[in-house]
Coordinates of N, CA and C in Angstrom, one line a residue:
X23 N -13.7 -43.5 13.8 CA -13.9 -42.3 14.7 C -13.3 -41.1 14.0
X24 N -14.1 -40.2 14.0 CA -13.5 -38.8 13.2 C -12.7 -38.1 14.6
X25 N -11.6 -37.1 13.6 CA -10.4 -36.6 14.0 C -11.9 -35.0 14.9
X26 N -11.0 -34.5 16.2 CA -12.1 -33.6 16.7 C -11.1 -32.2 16.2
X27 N -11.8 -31.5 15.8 CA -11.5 -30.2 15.5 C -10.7 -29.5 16.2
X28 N -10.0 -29.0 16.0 CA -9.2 -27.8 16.8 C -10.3 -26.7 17.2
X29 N -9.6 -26.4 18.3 CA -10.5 -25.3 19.7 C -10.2 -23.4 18.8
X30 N -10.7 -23.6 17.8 CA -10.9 -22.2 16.9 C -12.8 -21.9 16.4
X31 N -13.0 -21.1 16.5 CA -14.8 -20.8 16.8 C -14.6 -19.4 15.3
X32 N -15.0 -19.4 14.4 CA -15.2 -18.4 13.5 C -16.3 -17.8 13.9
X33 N -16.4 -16.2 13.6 CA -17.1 -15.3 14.6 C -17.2 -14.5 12.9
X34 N -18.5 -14.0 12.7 CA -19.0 -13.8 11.6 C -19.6 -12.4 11.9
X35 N -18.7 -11.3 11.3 CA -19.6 -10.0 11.5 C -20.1 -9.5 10.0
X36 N -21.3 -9.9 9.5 CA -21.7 -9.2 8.3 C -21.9 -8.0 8.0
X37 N -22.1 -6.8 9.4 CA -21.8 -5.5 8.8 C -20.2 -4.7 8.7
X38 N -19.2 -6.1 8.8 CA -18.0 -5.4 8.3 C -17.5 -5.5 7.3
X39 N -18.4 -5.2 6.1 CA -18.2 -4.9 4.8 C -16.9 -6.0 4.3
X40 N -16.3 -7.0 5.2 CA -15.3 -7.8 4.5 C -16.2 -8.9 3.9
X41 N -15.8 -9.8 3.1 CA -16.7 -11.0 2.5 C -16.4 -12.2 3.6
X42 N -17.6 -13.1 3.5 CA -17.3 -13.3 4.6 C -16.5 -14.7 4.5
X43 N -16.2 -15.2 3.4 CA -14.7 -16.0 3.6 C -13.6 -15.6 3.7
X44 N -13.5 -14.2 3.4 CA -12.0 -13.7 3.8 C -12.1 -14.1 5.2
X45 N -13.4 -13.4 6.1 CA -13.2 -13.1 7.3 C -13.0 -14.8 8.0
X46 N -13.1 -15.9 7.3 CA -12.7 -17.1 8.0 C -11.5 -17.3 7.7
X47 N -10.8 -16.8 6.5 CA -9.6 -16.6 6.3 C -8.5 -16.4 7.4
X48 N -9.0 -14.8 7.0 CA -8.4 -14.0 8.1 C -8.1 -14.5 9.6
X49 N -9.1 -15.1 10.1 CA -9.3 -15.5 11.5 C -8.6 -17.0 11.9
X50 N -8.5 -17.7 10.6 CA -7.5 -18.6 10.6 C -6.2 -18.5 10.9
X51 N -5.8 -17.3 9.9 CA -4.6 -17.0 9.8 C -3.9 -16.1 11.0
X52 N -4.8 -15.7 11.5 CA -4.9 -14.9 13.1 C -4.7 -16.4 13.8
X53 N -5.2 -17.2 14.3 CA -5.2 -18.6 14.9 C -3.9 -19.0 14.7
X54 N -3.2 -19.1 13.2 CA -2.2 -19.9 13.0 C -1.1 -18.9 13.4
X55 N -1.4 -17.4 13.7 CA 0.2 -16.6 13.9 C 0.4 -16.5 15.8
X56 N -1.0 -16.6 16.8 CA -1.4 -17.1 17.5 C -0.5 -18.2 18.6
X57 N -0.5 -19.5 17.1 CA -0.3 -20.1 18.1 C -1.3 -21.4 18.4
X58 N -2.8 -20.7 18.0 CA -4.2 -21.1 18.8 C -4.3 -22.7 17.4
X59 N -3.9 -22.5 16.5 CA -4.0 -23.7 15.5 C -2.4 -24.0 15.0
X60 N -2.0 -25.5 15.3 CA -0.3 -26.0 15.1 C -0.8 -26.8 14.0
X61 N 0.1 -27.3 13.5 CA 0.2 -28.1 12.2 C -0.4 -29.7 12.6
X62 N -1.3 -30.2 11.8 CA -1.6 -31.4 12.2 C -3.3 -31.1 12.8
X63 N -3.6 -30.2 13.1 CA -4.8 -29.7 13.9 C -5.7 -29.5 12.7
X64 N -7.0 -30.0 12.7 CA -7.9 -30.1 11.7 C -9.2 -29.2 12.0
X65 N -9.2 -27.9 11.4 CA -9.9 -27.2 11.1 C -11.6 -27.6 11.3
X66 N -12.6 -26.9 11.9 CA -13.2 -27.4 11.9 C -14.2 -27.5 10.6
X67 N -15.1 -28.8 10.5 CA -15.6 -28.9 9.1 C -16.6 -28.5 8.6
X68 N -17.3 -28.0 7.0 CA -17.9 -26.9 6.9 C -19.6 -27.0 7.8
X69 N -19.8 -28.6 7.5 CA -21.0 -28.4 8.7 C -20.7 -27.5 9.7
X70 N -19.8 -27.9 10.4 CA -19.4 -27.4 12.4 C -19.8 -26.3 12.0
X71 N -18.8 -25.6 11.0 CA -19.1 -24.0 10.8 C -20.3 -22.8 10.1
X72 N -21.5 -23.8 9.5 CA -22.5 -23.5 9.1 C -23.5 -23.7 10.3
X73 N -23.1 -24.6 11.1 CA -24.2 -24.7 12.0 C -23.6 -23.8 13.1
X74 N -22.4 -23.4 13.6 CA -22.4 -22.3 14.2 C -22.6 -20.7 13.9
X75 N -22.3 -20.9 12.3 CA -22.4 -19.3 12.1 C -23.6 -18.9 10.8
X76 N -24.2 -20.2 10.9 CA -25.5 -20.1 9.8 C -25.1 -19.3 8.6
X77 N -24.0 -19.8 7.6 CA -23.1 -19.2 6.4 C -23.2 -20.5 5.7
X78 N -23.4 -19.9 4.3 CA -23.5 -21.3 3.1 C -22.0 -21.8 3.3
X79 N -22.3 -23.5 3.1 CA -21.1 -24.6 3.1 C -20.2 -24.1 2.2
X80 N -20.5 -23.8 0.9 CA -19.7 -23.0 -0.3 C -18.7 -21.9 0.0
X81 N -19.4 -21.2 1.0 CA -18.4 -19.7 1.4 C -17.1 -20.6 2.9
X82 N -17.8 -21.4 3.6 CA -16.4 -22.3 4.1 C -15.6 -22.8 3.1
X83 N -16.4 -23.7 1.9 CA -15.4 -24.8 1.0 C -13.9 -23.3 0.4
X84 N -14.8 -22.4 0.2 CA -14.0 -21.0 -0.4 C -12.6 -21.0 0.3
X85 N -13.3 -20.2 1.9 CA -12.2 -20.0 2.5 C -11.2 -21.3 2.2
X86 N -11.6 -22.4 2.8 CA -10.7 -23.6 2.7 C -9.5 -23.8 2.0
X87 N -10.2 -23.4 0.4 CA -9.6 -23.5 -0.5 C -8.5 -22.4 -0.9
X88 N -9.0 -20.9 -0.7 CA -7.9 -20.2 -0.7 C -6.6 -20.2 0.9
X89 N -7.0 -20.8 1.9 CA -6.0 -21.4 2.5 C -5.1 -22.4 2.3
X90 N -5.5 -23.4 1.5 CA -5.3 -24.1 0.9 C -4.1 -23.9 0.0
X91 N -4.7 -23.0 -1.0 CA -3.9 -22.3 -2.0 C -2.4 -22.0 -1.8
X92 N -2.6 -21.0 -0.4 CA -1.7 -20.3 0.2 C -0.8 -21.3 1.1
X93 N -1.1 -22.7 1.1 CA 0.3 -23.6 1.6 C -0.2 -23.4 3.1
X94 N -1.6 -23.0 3.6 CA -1.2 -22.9 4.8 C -1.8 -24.3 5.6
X95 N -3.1 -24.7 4.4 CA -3.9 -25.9 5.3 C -3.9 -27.2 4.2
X96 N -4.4 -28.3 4.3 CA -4.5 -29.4 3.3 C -5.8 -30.3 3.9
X97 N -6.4 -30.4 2.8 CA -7.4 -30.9 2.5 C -7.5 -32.7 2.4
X98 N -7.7 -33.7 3.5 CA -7.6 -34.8 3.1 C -8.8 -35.5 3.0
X99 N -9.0 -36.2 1.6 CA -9.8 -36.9 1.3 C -10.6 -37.7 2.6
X100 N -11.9 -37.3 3.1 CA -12.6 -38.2 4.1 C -12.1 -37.8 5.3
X101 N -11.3 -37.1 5.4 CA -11.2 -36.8 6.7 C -10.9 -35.5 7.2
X102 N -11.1 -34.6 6.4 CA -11.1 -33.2 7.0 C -10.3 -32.0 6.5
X103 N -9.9 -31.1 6.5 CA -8.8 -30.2 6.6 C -7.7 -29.8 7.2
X104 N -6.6 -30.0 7.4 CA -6.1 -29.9 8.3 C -4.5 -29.2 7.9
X105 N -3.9 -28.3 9.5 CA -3.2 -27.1 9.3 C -1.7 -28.0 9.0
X106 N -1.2 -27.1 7.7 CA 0.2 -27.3 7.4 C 1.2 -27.0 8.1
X107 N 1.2 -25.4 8.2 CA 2.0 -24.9 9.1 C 1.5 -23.3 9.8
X108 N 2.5 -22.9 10.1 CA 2.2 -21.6 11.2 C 2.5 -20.5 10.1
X109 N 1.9 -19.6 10.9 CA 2.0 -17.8 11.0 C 3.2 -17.3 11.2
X110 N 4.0 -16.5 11.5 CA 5.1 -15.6 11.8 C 5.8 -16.4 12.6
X111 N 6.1 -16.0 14.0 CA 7.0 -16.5 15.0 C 6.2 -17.5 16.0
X112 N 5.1 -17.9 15.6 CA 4.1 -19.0 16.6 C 4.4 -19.8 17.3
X113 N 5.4 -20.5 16.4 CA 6.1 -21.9 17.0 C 6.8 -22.2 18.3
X114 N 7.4 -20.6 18.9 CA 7.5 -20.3 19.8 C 8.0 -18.9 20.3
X115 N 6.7 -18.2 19.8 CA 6.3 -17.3 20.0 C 5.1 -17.1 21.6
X116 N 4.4 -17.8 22.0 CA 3.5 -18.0 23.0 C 4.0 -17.6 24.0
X117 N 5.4 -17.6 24.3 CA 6.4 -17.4 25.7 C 6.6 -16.1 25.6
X118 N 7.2 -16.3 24.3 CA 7.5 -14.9 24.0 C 6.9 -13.9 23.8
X119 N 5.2 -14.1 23.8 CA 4.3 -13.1 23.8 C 3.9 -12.4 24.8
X120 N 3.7 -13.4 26.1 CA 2.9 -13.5 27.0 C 3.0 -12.2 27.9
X121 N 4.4 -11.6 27.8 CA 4.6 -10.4 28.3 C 3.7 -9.3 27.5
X122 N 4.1 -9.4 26.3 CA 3.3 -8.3 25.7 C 1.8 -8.1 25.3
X123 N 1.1 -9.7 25.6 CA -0.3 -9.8 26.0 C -0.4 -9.3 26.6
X124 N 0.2 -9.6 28.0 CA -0.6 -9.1 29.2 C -0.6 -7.2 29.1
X125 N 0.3 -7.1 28.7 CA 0.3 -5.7 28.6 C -0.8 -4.8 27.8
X126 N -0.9 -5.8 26.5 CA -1.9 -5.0 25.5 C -3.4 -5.6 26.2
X127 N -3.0 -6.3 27.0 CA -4.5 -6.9 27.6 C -4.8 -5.8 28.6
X128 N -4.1 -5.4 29.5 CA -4.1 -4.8 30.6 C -4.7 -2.7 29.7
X129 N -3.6 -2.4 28.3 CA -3.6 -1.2 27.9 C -5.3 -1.4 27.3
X130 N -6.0 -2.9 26.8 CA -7.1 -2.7 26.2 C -8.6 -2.1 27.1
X131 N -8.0 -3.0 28.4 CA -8.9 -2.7 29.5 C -8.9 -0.9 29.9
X132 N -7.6 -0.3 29.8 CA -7.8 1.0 30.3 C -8.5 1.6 29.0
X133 N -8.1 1.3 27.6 CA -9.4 2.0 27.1 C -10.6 1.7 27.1
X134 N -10.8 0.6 27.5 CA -12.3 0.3 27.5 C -13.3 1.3 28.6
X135 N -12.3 1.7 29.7 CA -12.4 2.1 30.7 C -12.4 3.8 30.2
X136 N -11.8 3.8 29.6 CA -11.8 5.2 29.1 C -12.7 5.6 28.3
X137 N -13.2 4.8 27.9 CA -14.9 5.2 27.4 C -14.8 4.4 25.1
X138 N -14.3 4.4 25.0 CA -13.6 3.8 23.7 C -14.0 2.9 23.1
X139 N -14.6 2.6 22.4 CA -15.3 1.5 21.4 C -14.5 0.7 20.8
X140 N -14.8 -0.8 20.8 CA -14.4 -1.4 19.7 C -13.5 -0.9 18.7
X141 N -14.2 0.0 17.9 CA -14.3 0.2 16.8 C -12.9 1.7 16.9
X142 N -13.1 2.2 17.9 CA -12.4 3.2 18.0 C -11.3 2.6 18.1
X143 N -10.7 1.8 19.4 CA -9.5 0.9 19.4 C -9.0 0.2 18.1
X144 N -9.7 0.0 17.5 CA -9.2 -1.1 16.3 C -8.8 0.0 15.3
X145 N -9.6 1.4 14.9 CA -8.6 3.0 14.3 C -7.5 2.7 15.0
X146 N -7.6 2.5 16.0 CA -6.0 3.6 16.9 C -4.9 2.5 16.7
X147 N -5.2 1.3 16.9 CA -4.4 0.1 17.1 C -3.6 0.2 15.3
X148 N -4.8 0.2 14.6 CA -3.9 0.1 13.4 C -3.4 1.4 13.1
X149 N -3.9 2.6 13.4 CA -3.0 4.0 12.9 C -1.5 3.6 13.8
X150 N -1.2 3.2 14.7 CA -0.4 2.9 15.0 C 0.7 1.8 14.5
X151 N 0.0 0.4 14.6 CA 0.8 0.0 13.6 C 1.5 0.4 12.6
X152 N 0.3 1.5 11.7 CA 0.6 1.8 10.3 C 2.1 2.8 10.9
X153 N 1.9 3.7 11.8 CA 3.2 4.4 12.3 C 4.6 3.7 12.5
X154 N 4.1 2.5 13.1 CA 5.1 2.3 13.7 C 6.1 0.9 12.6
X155 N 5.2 0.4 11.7 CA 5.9 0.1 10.6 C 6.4 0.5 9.1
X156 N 5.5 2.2 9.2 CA 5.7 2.6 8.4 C 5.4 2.0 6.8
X157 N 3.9 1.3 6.8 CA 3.0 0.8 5.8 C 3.2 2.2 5.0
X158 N 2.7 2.1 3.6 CA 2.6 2.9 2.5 C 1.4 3.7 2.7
X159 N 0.3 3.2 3.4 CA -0.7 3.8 4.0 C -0.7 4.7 4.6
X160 N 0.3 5.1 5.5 CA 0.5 6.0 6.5 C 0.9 7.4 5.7
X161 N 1.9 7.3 4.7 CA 2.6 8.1 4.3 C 2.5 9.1 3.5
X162 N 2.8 10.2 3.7 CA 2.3 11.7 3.1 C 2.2 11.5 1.7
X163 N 1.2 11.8 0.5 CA 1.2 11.8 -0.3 C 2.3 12.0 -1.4
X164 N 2.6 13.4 -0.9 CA 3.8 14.0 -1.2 C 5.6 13.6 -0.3
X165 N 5.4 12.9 0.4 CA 6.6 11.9 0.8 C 7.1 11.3 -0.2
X166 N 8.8 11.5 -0.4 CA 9.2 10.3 -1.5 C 9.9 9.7 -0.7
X167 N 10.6 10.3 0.2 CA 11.5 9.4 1.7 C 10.8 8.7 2.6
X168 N 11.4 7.9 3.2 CA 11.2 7.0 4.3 C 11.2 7.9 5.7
X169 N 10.4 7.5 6.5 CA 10.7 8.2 7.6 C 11.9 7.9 8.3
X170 N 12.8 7.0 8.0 CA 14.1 6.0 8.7 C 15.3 6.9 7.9
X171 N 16.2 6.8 8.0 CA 17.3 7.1 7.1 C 18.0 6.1 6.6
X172 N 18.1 5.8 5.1 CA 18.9 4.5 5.4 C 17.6 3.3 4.7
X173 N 16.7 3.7 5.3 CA 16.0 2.5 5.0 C 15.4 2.5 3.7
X174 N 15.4 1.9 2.8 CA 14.8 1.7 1.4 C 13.4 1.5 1.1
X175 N 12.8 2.2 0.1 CA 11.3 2.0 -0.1 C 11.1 0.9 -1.1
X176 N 10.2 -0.3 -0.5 CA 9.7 -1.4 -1.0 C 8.7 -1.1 -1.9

């Protein structure tokens, strides 16, 4: 009897200029910080995910493999792929989120409500991020300081 896939659905947007095994990558790696995929949980296999998102088996075996690479999934002979370990604070992080879900769930809804796109939200969500971690992205060309005092540039 084969092992049943973990409850993760890869969602395939071809006009967002990402390739599209990063983007099963990516969405993995979103799952595993999540929470939504634990260790032991076997990835679904590249049939499942060609017949759901009609994408060559080769661009899954890819992703696979550069997860793989990265220590985060393992490949067992005959029976599947399956997750090594977690993302960030996952392991129990879920408790610990759920206040700030509900919150970004609740702040997503008033923009939606505010008339706001997708696309607009996902600018603002990350200009902010980039603010508020102060990524190298964010930062004035002509900045050689940190916006922090104290804090050191990586």
């Amino acid at each position: 009897m084969a092992a049943e896939s973990a409850a993760v659905e890869f969602r395939i947007d071809r006009r967002s200029g990402v390739a599209t095994y990063l983007q099963i990558v990516q969405q993995t790696k979103q799952a595993l910080r999540l929470g939504v995929l634990e260790p032991g949980d076997r990835l679904p296999t590249a049939r499942e995910v060609v017949e759901a998102t009609a994408i060559n088996p080769n661009t899954v075996l890819k992703a696979y493999r550069e997860l793989e690479r990265e220590g985060l999934v393992e490949a067992r002979r005959g029976l599947g792929t399956f997750v090594r370990r977690t993302l960030g604070g996952a392991a129990g992080a879920t408790a610990a989120d759920a206040p700030l879900r509900t919150e970004l769930t609740d702040w997503a809804r008033r923009a939606r409500a505010a008339g706001l796109e997708r696309d607009d939200v996902a600018a603002l969500v990350t200009a902010v991020l980039d603010g508020t971690y102060n990524t190298p992205s964010t930062r004035s060309p002509h900045s050689t300081h940190s916006s922090h005092e104290g804090e050191q540039e990586r």
